[in-house]
Amino acid sequence: MTAFEIVAVAVSAAGIWLTATRRMLCWPVNLIACALYFKLFLDVRLYADMVLQALFGLAILYGWVAWSRGKDAAGDVVVAPLRPTQALAGLVAGAVGAVAIGWFTSRHTNAALPWMDAALSSFSLVAQYWTARRHAASWLLWIGVDGLYVGMFLVKGLVPTAGLYAAMIVLAVIGYRQWRRAETRGPAAA
């Protein structure tokens, strides 16, 4: 545990809370968190997660724009339903990405946990895309991914980060409930 990791945990927790409560400030805060975790994951040789942070940075910029355009008349971010075909396409893309990243990192790097790291990174990208597209279902995927991340970070000795991901599960449950309520009320009532 380092002071750097503790700062990364605090910034990340703030960003997830802001996302769960559909606040636009989540995007710059999450961008800072990505930069911090990029460096941390480089230091502990979780390369797929390091690259994931760079990709999250791009996804955050996309999400910032998408949320800016996805507001109702009151200025609230509108939650959009995820159609079954979109969900299936996302999950298939996550699986294909997991195999491709896992194959590459297991053969061409000294990654500590190449297959687990690859699968979690790939499905995190799907969850991030769904978040940017304002789908409440993103939180369900985050719950599953974050639960597995807790175990991986404990194995790597990143105890504060494992604690962050455990807290992120709680925040994801809160986010899912709030987003479902907003989705159910619809744009006019949100």
CSV table of N, CA and C in Angstrom, one decimal, residues 5-172:
chain,number,residue,atom,x,y,z
A,5,GLU,N,-1.4,4.9,-4.2
A,5,GLU,CA,-2.6,4.1,-4.3
A,5,GLU,C,-3.8,4.6,-3.6
A,6,ILE,N,-3.5,5.1,-2.4
A,6,ILE,CA,-4.6,5.7,-1.6
A,6,ILE,C,-5.3,6.9,-2.3
A,7,VAL,N,-4.4,7.7,-2.9
A,7,VAL,CA,-5.0,8.9,-3.6
A,7,VAL,C,-5.8,8.4,-4.8
A,8,ALA,N,-5.3,7.4,-5.5
A,8,ALA,CA,-6.0,6.8,-6.7
A,8,ALA,C,-7.3,6.2,-6.2
A,9,VAL,N,-7.4,5.5,-5.1
A,9,VAL,CA,-8.6,5.0,-4.5
A,9,VAL,C,-9.6,6.1,-4.3
A,10,ALA,N,-9.2,7.2,-3.6
A,10,ALA,CA,-10.1,8.2,-3.2
A,10,ALA,C,-10.7,8.9,-4.4
A,11,VAL,N,-9.8,9.2,-5.4
A,11,VAL,CA,-10.3,9.9,-6.6
A,11,VAL,C,-11.3,9.0,-7.4
A,12,SER,N,-11.0,7.7,-7.5
A,12,SER,CA,-11.8,6.7,-8.2
A,12,SER,C,-13.2,6.6,-7.5
A,13,ALA,N,-13.2,6.5,-6.2
A,13,ALA,CA,-14.4,6.4,-5.4
A,13,ALA,C,-15.3,7.6,-5.7
A,14,ALA,N,-14.7,8.8,-5.7
A,14,ALA,CA,-15.5,10.0,-5.9
A,14,ALA,C,-16.0,10.0,-7.3
A,15,GLY,N,-15.3,9.6,-8.3
A,15,GLY,CA,-15.7,9.5,-9.7
A,15,GLY,C,-16.9,8.5,-9.8
A,16,ILE,N,-16.8,7.4,-9.2
A,16,ILE,CA,-17.9,6.4,-9.3
A,16,ILE,C,-19.2,6.9,-8.6
A,17,TRP,N,-19.0,7.6,-7.5
A,17,TRP,CA,-20.2,8.1,-6.8
A,17,TRP,C,-20.9,9.2,-7.7
A,18,LEU,N,-20.1,10.0,-8.3
A,18,LEU,CA,-20.6,11.0,-9.2
A,18,LEU,C,-21.3,10.4,-10.4
A,19,THR,N,-20.8,9.3,-10.9
A,19,THR,CA,-21.4,8.6,-12.0
A,19,THR,C,-22.7,8.0,-11.6
A,20,ALA,N,-22.7,7.3,-10.4
A,20,ALA,CA,-23.9,6.7,-9.9
A,20,ALA,C,-25.1,7.7,-9.7
A,21,THR,N,-24.7,8.9,-9.4
A,21,THR,CA,-25.7,10.0,-9.2
A,21,THR,C,-25.9,10.8,-10.4
A,22,ARG,N,-25.4,10.4,-11.5
A,22,ARG,CA,-25.6,11.0,-12.8
A,22,ARG,C,-25.2,12.5,-12.8
A,23,ARG,N,-24.0,12.8,-12.3
A,23,ARG,CA,-23.5,14.2,-12.3
A,23,ARG,C,-22.4,14.3,-13.4
A,24,MET,N,-22.4,15.3,-14.1
A,24,MET,CA,-21.5,15.6,-15.2
A,24,MET,C,-20.0,15.7,-14.7
A,25,LEU,N,-19.9,16.1,-13.5
A,25,LEU,CA,-18.5,16.2,-12.9
A,25,LEU,C,-17.8,14.8,-12.9
A,26,CYS,N,-18.6,13.7,-13.0
A,26,CYS,CA,-18.0,12.4,-13.0
A,26,CYS,C,-16.9,12.3,-14.1
A,27,TRP,N,-17.1,12.9,-15.2
A,27,TRP,CA,-16.2,12.7,-16.3
A,27,TRP,C,-14.7,13.2,-16.1
A,28,PRO,N,-14.6,14.5,-15.6
A,28,PRO,CA,-13.2,14.9,-15.4
A,28,PRO,C,-12.6,14.2,-14.2
A,29,VAL,N,-13.4,13.9,-13.2
A,29,VAL,CA,-12.8,13.1,-12.0
A,29,VAL,C,-12.4,11.7,-12.4
A,30,ASN,N,-13.2,11.1,-13.2
A,30,ASN,CA,-12.9,9.7,-13.7
A,30,ASN,C,-11.6,9.7,-14.6
A,31,LEU,N,-11.4,10.8,-15.3
A,31,LEU,CA,-10.3,10.9,-16.2
A,31,LEU,C,-9.0,11.0,-15.3
A,32,ILE,N,-9.0,11.7,-14.3
A,32,ILE,CA,-7.9,11.8,-13.3
A,32,ILE,C,-7.6,10.4,-12.7
A,33,ALA,N,-8.7,9.8,-12.3
A,33,ALA,CA,-8.6,8.4,-11.7
A,33,ALA,C,-7.9,7.5,-12.7
A,34,CYS,N,-8.3,7.5,-14.0
A,34,CYS,CA,-7.6,6.7,-15.0
A,34,CYS,C,-6.1,6.9,-15.1
A,35,ALA,N,-5.7,8.2,-15.1
A,35,ALA,CA,-4.3,8.5,-15.2
A,35,ALA,C,-3.6,7.9,-14.0
A,36,LEU,N,-4.1,8.0,-12.8
A,36,LEU,CA,-3.5,7.5,-11.6
A,36,LEU,C,-3.4,6.0,-11.6
A,37,TYR,N,-4.4,5.3,-12.1
A,37,TYR,CA,-4.4,3.9,-12.1
A,37,TYR,C,-3.6,3.3,-13.3
A,38,PHE,N,-3.4,4.1,-14.3
A,38,PHE,CA,-2.5,3.7,-15.4
A,38,PHE,C,-1.1,3.5,-14.8
A,39,LYS,N,-0.7,4.5,-14.1
A,39,LYS,CA,0.7,4.4,-13.5
A,39,LYS,C,0.8,3.3,-12.4
A,40,LEU,N,-0.2,3.1,-11.6
A,40,LEU,CA,-0.2,2.1,-10.6
A,40,LEU,C,-0.1,0.7,-11.3
A,41,PHE,N,-1.0,0.4,-12.3
A,41,PHE,CA,-1.0,-0.9,-12.9
A,41,PHE,C,0.3,-1.1,-13.7
A,42,LEU,N,0.9,-0.1,-14.2
A,42,LEU,CA,2.2,-0.3,-14.8
A,42,LEU,C,3.2,-0.8,-13.8
A,43,ASP,N,3.2,-0.2,-12.6
A,43,ASP,CA,4.1,-0.5,-11.6
A,43,ASP,C,4.0,-2.0,-11.1
A,44,VAL,N,2.8,-2.5,-11.1
A,44,VAL,CA,2.5,-3.9,-10.6
A,44,VAL,C,2.4,-4.9,-11.8
A,45,ARG,N,2.7,-4.5,-13.0
A,45,ARG,CA,2.7,-5.4,-14.2
A,45,ARG,C,1.3,-6.0,-14.5
A,46,LEU,N,0.2,-5.2,-14.3
A,46,LEU,CA,-1.1,-5.6,-14.8
A,46,LEU,C,-1.3,-4.8,-16.1
A,47,TYR,N,-0.7,-5.3,-17.1
A,47,TYR,CA,-0.6,-4.5,-18.4
A,47,TYR,C,-2.0,-4.4,-19.1
A,48,ALA,N,-2.8,-5.4,-19.1
A,48,ALA,CA,-4.1,-5.2,-19.7
A,48,ALA,C,-4.9,-4.2,-19.0
A,49,ASP,N,-4.8,-4.1,-17.6
A,49,ASP,CA,-5.5,-3.1,-16.9
A,49,ASP,C,-4.9,-1.7,-17.1
A,50,MET,N,-3.6,-1.7,-17.3
A,50,MET,CA,-2.9,-0.4,-17.6
A,50,MET,C,-3.4,0.1,-19.0
A,51,VAL,N,-3.5,-0.7,-20.0
A,51,VAL,CA,-4.0,-0.3,-21.3
A,51,VAL,C,-5.5,0.0,-21.2
A,52,LEU,N,-6.2,-0.7,-20.3
A,52,LEU,CA,-7.6,-0.4,-20.1
A,52,LEU,C,-7.8,1.0,-19.6
A,53,GLN,N,-6.9,1.5,-18.7
A,53,GLN,CA,-7.0,2.8,-18.2
A,53,GLN,C,-6.9,3.8,-19.4
A,54,ALA,N,-6.0,3.6,-20.3
A,54,ALA,CA,-5.9,4.5,-21.5
A,54,ALA,C,-7.1,4.5,-22.3
A,55,LEU,N,-7.7,3.3,-22.5
A,55,LEU,CA,-8.9,3.1,-23.3
A,55,LEU,C,-10.1,3.8,-22.5
A,56,PHE,N,-10.1,3.6,-21.2
A,56,PHE,CA,-11.1,4.3,-20.4
A,56,PHE,C,-11.0,5.8,-20.6
A,57,GLY,N,-9.8,6.3,-20.7
A,57,GLY,CA,-9.6,7.7,-20.9
A,57,GLY,C,-10.4,8.2,-22.2
A,58,LEU,N,-10.2,7.4,-23.3
A,58,LEU,CA,-10.9,7.7,-24.5
A,58,LEU,C,-12.5,7.5,-24.3
A,59,ALA,N,-12.9,6.5,-23.6
A,59,ALA,CA,-14.3,6.2,-23.4
A,59,ALA,C,-14.9,7.3,-22.5
A,60,ILE,N,-14.1,7.8,-21.6
A,60,ILE,CA,-14.6,8.9,-20.7
A,60,ILE,C,-14.8,10.2,-21.6
A,61,LEU,N,-14.0,10.5,-22.5
A,61,LEU,CA,-14.2,11.6,-23.4
A,61,LEU,C,-15.5,11.4,-24.2
A,62,TYR,N,-15.7,10.2,-24.7
A,62,TYR,CA,-16.9,9.9,-25.5
A,62,TYR,C,-18.1,10.0,-24.6
A,63,GLY,N,-18.0,9.5,-23.3
A,63,GLY,CA,-19.2,9.5,-22.4
A,63,GLY,C,-19.5,10.9,-22.0
A,64,TRP,N,-18.5,11.8,-21.9
A,64,TRP,CA,-18.7,13.2,-21.5
A,64,TRP,C,-19.6,13.8,-22.6
A,65,VAL,N,-19.2,13.6,-23.9
A,65,VAL,CA,-20.0,14.2,-25.0
A,65,VAL,C,-21.4,13.6,-25.0
A,66,ALA,N,-21.4,12.2,-24.9
A,66,ALA,CA,-22.7,11.5,-25.0
A,66,ALA,C,-23.7,12.0,-23.9
A,67,TRP,N,-23.2,12.1,-22.7
A,67,TRP,CA,-24.1,12.6,-21.6
A,67,TRP,C,-24.5,14.1,-21.8
A,68,SER,N,-23.6,14.9,-22.4
A,68,SER,CA,-23.9,16.3,-22.6
A,68,SER,C,-25.1,16.4,-23.6
A,69,ARG,N,-25.2,15.4,-24.5
A,69,ARG,CA,-26.2,15.4,-25.5
A,69,ARG,C,-27.5,14.7,-25.1
A,70,GLY,N,-27.3,13.9,-24.0
A,70,GLY,CA,-28.4,13.0,-23.6
A,70,GLY,C,-29.1,13.5,-22.3
A,71,LYS,N,-29.5,14.8,-22.3
A,71,LYS,CA,-30.1,15.4,-21.2
A,71,LYS,C,-31.6,15.7,-21.6
A,72,ASP,N,-32.4,15.8,-20.5
A,72,ASP,CA,-33.8,16.2,-20.8
A,72,ASP,C,-33.9,17.7,-20.6
A,73,ALA,N,-35.1,18.2,-20.7
A,73,ALA,CA,-35.4,19.7,-20.6
A,73,ALA,C,-34.9,20.2,-19.2
A,74,ALA,N,-34.9,19.4,-18.2
A,74,ALA,CA,-34.5,19.9,-16.9
A,74,ALA,C,-33.0,19.8,-16.7
A,75,GLY,N,-32.3,19.3,-17.7
A,75,GLY,CA,-30.9,19.2,-17.6
A,75,GLY,C,-30.4,17.9,-16.9
A,76,ASP,N,-31.3,16.9,-16.6
A,76,ASP,CA,-30.9,15.6,-16.1
A,76,ASP,C,-30.5,14.7,-17.2
A,77,VAL,N,-29.5,13.9,-16.9
A,77,VAL,CA,-29.0,12.9,-17.8
A,77,VAL,C,-30.1,11.8,-17.9
A,78,VAL,N,-30.5,11.5,-19.2
A,78,VAL,CA,-31.6,10.5,-19.4
A,78,VAL,C,-31.0,9.1,-19.5
A,79,VAL,N,-31.6,8.2,-18.8
A,79,VAL,CA,-31.2,6.8,-18.9
A,79,VAL,C,-31.9,6.1,-20.0
A,80,ALA,N,-31.1,5.4,-20.8
A,80,ALA,CA,-31.6,4.8,-22.0
A,80,ALA,C,-31.7,3.2,-21.9
A,81,PRO,N,-32.7,2.6,-22.3
A,81,PRO,CA,-32.8,1.1,-22.2
A,81,PRO,C,-31.8,0.4,-23.1
A,82,LEU,N,-31.3,-0.7,-22.6
A,82,LEU,CA,-30.4,-1.6,-23.4
A,82,LEU,C,-31.2,-2.7,-24.0
A,83,ARG,N,-31.3,-2.7,-25.3
A,83,ARG,CA,-32.1,-3.7,-26.0
A,83,ARG,C,-31.3,-5.1,-25.9
A,84,PRO,N,-32.0,-6.2,-25.9
A,84,PRO,CA,-31.4,-7.5,-25.9
A,84,PRO,C,-30.3,-7.7,-26.9
A,85,THR,N,-30.5,-7.3,-28.1
A,85,THR,CA,-29.5,-7.5,-29.2
A,85,THR,C,-28.3,-6.7,-28.9
A,86,GLN,N,-28.4,-5.5,-28.3
A,86,GLN,CA,-27.3,-4.7,-27.9
A,86,GLN,C,-26.5,-5.4,-26.8
A,87,ALA,N,-27.3,-5.9,-25.8
A,87,ALA,CA,-26.6,-6.6,-24.7
A,87,ALA,C,-25.8,-7.8,-25.2
A,88,LEU,N,-26.4,-8.6,-26.1
A,88,LEU,CA,-25.8,-9.8,-26.6
A,88,LEU,C,-24.5,-9.4,-27.4
A,89,ALA,N,-24.6,-8.4,-28.2
A,89,ALA,CA,-23.5,-7.9,-29.0
A,89,ALA,C,-22.3,-7.5,-28.1
A,90,GLY,N,-22.7,-6.8,-27.0
A,90,GLY,CA,-21.7,-6.3,-26.0
A,90,GLY,C,-21.0,-7.5,-25.3
A,91,LEU,N,-21.8,-8.5,-24.9
A,91,LEU,CA,-21.2,-9.6,-24.2
A,91,LEU,C,-20.3,-10.5,-25.1
A,92,VAL,N,-20.7,-10.6,-26.4
A,92,VAL,CA,-19.9,-11.3,-27.4
A,92,VAL,C,-18.6,-10.6,-27.6
A,93,ALA,N,-18.7,-9.3,-27.8
A,93,ALA,CA,-17.5,-8.4,-28.0
A,93,ALA,C,-16.6,-8.6,-26.8
A,94,GLY,N,-17.1,-8.6,-25.6
A,94,GLY,CA,-16.3,-8.7,-24.4
A,94,GLY,C,-15.6,-10.1,-24.3
A,95,ALA,N,-16.3,-11.1,-24.8
A,95,ALA,CA,-15.7,-12.5,-24.8
A,95,ALA,C,-14.5,-12.6,-25.8
A,96,VAL,N,-14.8,-12.0,-27.0
A,96,VAL,CA,-13.8,-12.0,-28.1
A,96,VAL,C,-12.6,-11.2,-27.6
A,97,GLY,N,-12.8,-10.0,-27.1
A,97,GLY,CA,-11.7,-9.2,-26.6
A,97,GLY,C,-10.9,-9.9,-25.5
A,98,ALA,N,-11.6,-10.6,-24.6
A,98,ALA,CA,-10.9,-11.4,-23.5
A,98,ALA,C,-10.0,-12.4,-24.1
A,99,VAL,N,-10.4,-13.1,-25.1
A,99,VAL,CA,-9.6,-14.2,-25.7
A,99,VAL,C,-8.4,-13.5,-26.4
A,100,ALA,N,-8.7,-12.5,-27.2
A,100,ALA,CA,-7.6,-11.8,-28.0
A,100,ALA,C,-6.5,-11.2,-27.0
A,101,ILE,N,-7.0,-10.5,-26.0
A,101,ILE,CA,-6.0,-9.8,-25.1
A,101,ILE,C,-5.3,-10.8,-24.3
A,102,GLY,N,-6.0,-11.9,-23.8
A,102,GLY,CA,-5.4,-12.9,-23.0
A,102,GLY,C,-4.4,-13.7,-23.8
A,103,TRP,N,-4.7,-14.0,-25.1
A,103,TRP,CA,-3.7,-14.7,-25.9
A,103,TRP,C,-2.4,-13.8,-26.1
A,104,PHE,N,-2.6,-12.6,-26.4
A,104,PHE,CA,-1.5,-11.7,-26.6
A,104,PHE,C,-0.6,-11.5,-25.3
A,105,THR,N,-1.3,-11.2,-24.2
A,105,THR,CA,-0.5,-10.9,-23.0
A,105,THR,C,0.1,-12.1,-22.4
A,106,SER,N,-0.5,-13.3,-22.6
A,106,SER,CA,0.1,-14.5,-22.1
A,106,SER,C,1.3,-15.0,-22.9
A,107,ARG,N,1.4,-14.5,-24.1
A,107,ARG,CA,2.5,-15.0,-25.0
A,107,ARG,C,3.6,-13.9,-25.2
A,108,HIS,N,3.2,-12.6,-25.1
A,108,HIS,CA,4.2,-11.6,-25.4
A,108,HIS,C,4.6,-10.6,-24.3
A,109,THR,N,4.1,-10.9,-23.1
A,109,THR,CA,4.4,-10.0,-22.0
A,109,THR,C,4.7,-10.9,-20.7
A,110,ASN,N,5.2,-10.2,-19.7
A,110,ASN,CA,5.4,-10.9,-18.4
A,110,ASN,C,4.2,-10.6,-17.5
A,111,ALA,N,3.0,-10.4,-18.0
A,111,ALA,CA,1.9,-10.1,-17.2
A,111,ALA,C,1.7,-11.1,-16.1
A,112,ALA,N,1.3,-10.6,-15.0
A,112,ALA,CA,1.1,-11.4,-13.8
A,112,ALA,C,0.0,-12.4,-13.9
A,113,LEU,N,-1.2,-11.9,-14.3
A,113,LEU,CA,-2.4,-12.8,-14.4
A,113,LEU,C,-3.0,-12.5,-15.8
A,114,PRO,N,-2.4,-13.0,-16.9
A,114,PRO,CA,-2.8,-12.5,-18.2
A,114,PRO,C,-4.3,-12.8,-18.6
A,115,TRP,N,-4.8,-14.0,-18.3
A,115,TRP,CA,-6.1,-14.3,-18.7
A,115,TRP,C,-7.2,-13.6,-17.9
A,116,MET,N,-7.0,-13.6,-16.6
A,116,MET,CA,-8.0,-13.0,-15.7
A,116,MET,C,-8.0,-11.4,-16.0
A,117,ASP,N,-6.8,-10.9,-16.1
A,117,ASP,CA,-6.6,-9.5,-16.4
A,117,ASP,C,-7.3,-9.1,-17.7
A,118,ALA,N,-7.1,-10.0,-18.7
A,118,ALA,CA,-7.6,-9.7,-20.0
A,118,ALA,C,-9.2,-9.7,-20.0
A,119,ALA,N,-9.7,-10.8,-19.4
A,119,ALA,CA,-11.2,-10.9,-19.3
A,119,ALA,C,-11.8,-9.7,-18.6
A,120,LEU,N,-11.3,-9.4,-17.5
A,120,LEU,CA,-11.8,-8.3,-16.7
A,120,LEU,C,-11.7,-7.0,-17.5
A,121,SER,N,-10.6,-6.8,-18.1
A,121,SER,CA,-10.3,-5.6,-18.9
A,121,SER,C,-11.3,-5.5,-20.0
A,122,SER,N,-11.5,-6.6,-20.8
A,122,SER,CA,-12.4,-6.6,-21.9
A,122,SER,C,-13.9,-6.3,-21.5
A,123,PHE,N,-14.3,-7.0,-20.5
A,123,PHE,CA,-15.7,-6.7,-20.0
A,123,PHE,C,-15.9,-5.4,-19.4
A,124,SER,N,-14.8,-4.8,-18.8
A,124,SER,CA,-14.9,-3.5,-18.3
A,124,SER,C,-15.1,-2.5,-19.4
A,125,LEU,N,-14.5,-2.7,-20.5
A,125,LEU,CA,-14.7,-1.8,-21.7
A,125,LEU,C,-16.2,-1.8,-22.1
A,126,VAL,N,-16.8,-3.0,-22.1
A,126,VAL,CA,-18.2,-3.1,-22.5
A,126,VAL,C,-19.0,-2.4,-21.4
A,127,ALA,N,-18.7,-2.6,-20.2
A,127,ALA,CA,-19.5,-1.9,-19.1
A,127,ALA,C,-19.3,-0.4,-19.2
A,128,GLN,N,-18.1,0.1,-19.5
A,128,GLN,CA,-17.8,1.5,-19.7
A,128,GLN,C,-18.6,2.1,-20.9
A,129,TYR,N,-18.6,1.3,-22.0
A,129,TYR,CA,-19.4,1.8,-23.2
A,129,TYR,C,-20.9,1.9,-22.8
A,130,TRP,N,-21.4,0.9,-22.1
A,130,TRP,CA,-22.8,0.9,-21.7
A,130,TRP,C,-23.1,2.1,-20.8
A,131,THR,N,-22.1,2.4,-19.9
A,131,THR,CA,-22.3,3.6,-19.0
A,131,THR,C,-22.3,4.8,-19.8
A,132,ALA,N,-21.4,5.0,-20.8
A,132,ALA,CA,-21.4,6.2,-21.7
A,132,ALA,C,-22.7,6.3,-22.4
A,133,ARG,N,-23.3,5.2,-22.8
A,133,ARG,CA,-24.6,5.2,-23.6
A,133,ARG,C,-25.8,5.3,-22.7
A,134,ARG,N,-25.5,5.4,-21.3
A,134,ARG,CA,-26.5,5.7,-20.3
A,134,ARG,C,-27.5,4.5,-20.1
A,135,HIS,N,-26.9,3.3,-20.1
A,135,HIS,CA,-27.8,2.1,-19.9
A,135,HIS,C,-27.6,1.7,-18.5
A,136,ALA,N,-28.8,1.5,-17.8
A,136,ALA,CA,-28.7,1.0,-16.4
A,136,ALA,C,-28.1,-0.3,-16.2
A,137,ALA,N,-28.2,-1.2,-17.3
A,137,ALA,CA,-27.6,-2.5,-17.2
A,137,ALA,C,-26.1,-2.5,-17.1
A,138,SER,N,-25.5,-1.4,-17.4
A,138,SER,CA,-24.0,-1.3,-17.2
A,138,SER,C,-23.7,-1.6,-15.8
A,139,TRP,N,-24.5,-1.1,-14.8
A,139,TRP,CA,-24.2,-1.4,-13.4
A,139,TRP,C,-24.2,-2.8,-13.0
A,140,LEU,N,-25.1,-3.6,-13.7
A,140,LEU,CA,-25.1,-5.1,-13.4
A,140,LEU,C,-23.7,-5.7,-13.9
A,141,LEU,N,-23.3,-5.3,-15.0
A,141,LEU,CA,-22.0,-5.8,-15.5
A,141,LEU,C,-20.9,-5.4,-14.6
A,142,TRP,N,-20.9,-4.1,-14.2
A,142,TRP,CA,-19.9,-3.6,-13.2
A,142,TRP,C,-19.9,-4.4,-11.9
A,143,ILE,N,-21.0,-4.8,-11.4
A,143,ILE,CA,-21.1,-5.6,-10.2
A,143,ILE,C,-20.3,-6.9,-10.4
A,144,GLY,N,-20.6,-7.6,-11.5
A,144,GLY,CA,-19.8,-8.9,-11.7
A,144,GLY,C,-18.4,-8.7,-11.9
A,145,VAL,N,-18.0,-7.7,-12.7
A,145,VAL,CA,-16.6,-7.5,-13.0
A,145,VAL,C,-15.8,-7.0,-11.8
A,146,ASP,N,-16.4,-6.1,-11.0
A,146,ASP,CA,-15.8,-5.6,-9.8
A,146,ASP,C,-15.6,-6.7,-8.8
A,147,GLY,N,-16.6,-7.6,-8.7
A,147,GLY,CA,-16.4,-8.7,-7.7
A,147,GLY,C,-15.2,-9.5,-8.0
A,148,LEU,N,-14.9,-9.8,-9.3
A,148,LEU,CA,-13.8,-10.6,-9.7
A,148,LEU,C,-12.5,-9.8,-9.5
A,149,TYR,N,-12.6,-8.5,-9.8
A,149,TYR,CA,-11.4,-7.6,-9.6
A,149,TYR,C,-11.0,-7.6,-8.1
A,150,VAL,N,-11.9,-7.7,-7.2
A,150,VAL,CA,-11.5,-7.7,-5.7
A,150,VAL,C,-10.5,-8.8,-5.5
A,151,GLY,N,-10.9,-10.0,-6.0
A,151,GLY,CA,-10.0,-11.2,-5.8
A,151,GLY,C,-8.6,-11.0,-6.5
A,152,MET,N,-8.6,-10.5,-7.7
A,152,MET,CA,-7.4,-10.3,-8.4
A,152,MET,C,-6.5,-9.3,-7.7
A,153,PHE,N,-7.0,-8.2,-7.2
A,153,PHE,CA,-6.2,-7.2,-6.6
A,153,PHE,C,-5.7,-7.7,-5.2
A,154,LEU,N,-6.5,-8.5,-4.5
A,154,LEU,CA,-6.0,-9.1,-3.3
A,154,LEU,C,-4.8,-10.1,-3.6
A,155,VAL,N,-4.9,-10.8,-4.7
A,155,VAL,CA,-3.8,-11.7,-5.1
A,155,VAL,C,-2.5,-10.9,-5.3
A,156,LYS,N,-2.7,-9.7,-5.9
A,156,LYS,CA,-1.5,-8.8,-6.3
A,156,LYS,C,-1.1,-8.0,-5.1
A,157,GLY,N,-1.7,-8.1,-4.0
A,157,GLY,CA,-1.3,-7.3,-2.8
A,157,GLY,C,-1.8,-5.8,-2.8
A,158,LEU,N,-2.7,-5.5,-3.7
A,158,LEU,CA,-3.3,-4.1,-3.8
A,158,LEU,C,-4.5,-4.1,-2.9
A,159,VAL,N,-4.3,-4.1,-1.6
A,159,VAL,CA,-5.4,-4.2,-0.6
A,159,VAL,C,-6.3,-2.9,-0.7
A,160,PRO,N,-5.8,-1.7,-0.7
A,160,PRO,CA,-6.7,-0.5,-0.8
A,160,PRO,C,-7.5,-0.6,-2.1
A,161,THR,N,-6.8,-1.0,-3.2
A,161,THR,CA,-7.6,-1.1,-4.5
A,161,THR,C,-8.6,-2.1,-4.4
A,162,ALA,N,-8.3,-3.3,-3.8
A,162,ALA,CA,-9.4,-4.3,-3.6
A,162,ALA,C,-10.5,-3.8,-2.8
A,163,GLY,N,-10.2,-3.0,-1.8
A,163,GLY,CA,-11.3,-2.3,-1.0
A,163,GLY,C,-12.1,-1.4,-1.8
A,164,LEU,N,-11.4,-0.6,-2.7
A,164,LEU,CA,-12.1,0.3,-3.6
A,164,LEU,C,-13.1,-0.5,-4.4
A,165,TYR,N,-12.6,-1.6,-5.0
A,165,TYR,CA,-13.5,-2.3,-5.9
A,165,TYR,C,-14.7,-3.0,-5.1
A,166,ALA,N,-14.4,-3.3,-3.9
A,166,ALA,CA,-15.5,-3.8,-3.0
A,166,ALA,C,-16.6,-2.7,-2.8
A,167,ALA,N,-16.0,-1.5,-2.5
A,167,ALA,CA,-16.9,-0.3,-2.4
A,167,ALA,C,-17.6,0.0,-3.7
A,168,MET,N,-16.9,-0.2,-4.8
A,168,MET,CA,-17.6,0.1,-6.1
A,168,MET,C,-18.7,-0.9,-6.4
A,169,ILE,N,-18.7,-2.1,-5.8
A,169,ILE,CA,-19.9,-3.0,-6.0
A,169,ILE,C,-21.1,-2.3,-5.3
A,170,VAL,N,-20.8,-1.8,-4.1
A,170,VAL,CA,-21.9,-1.1,-3.4
A,170,VAL,C,-22.4,0.1,-4.2
A,171,LEU,N,-21.5,0.9,-4.7
A,171,LEU,CA,-21.9,2.0,-5.5
A,171,LEU,C,-22.6,1.6,-6.8
A,172,ALA,N,-22.2,0.5,-7.3
A,172,ALA,CA,-22.9,0.0,-8.5
A,172,ALA,C,-24.3,-0.4,-8.2
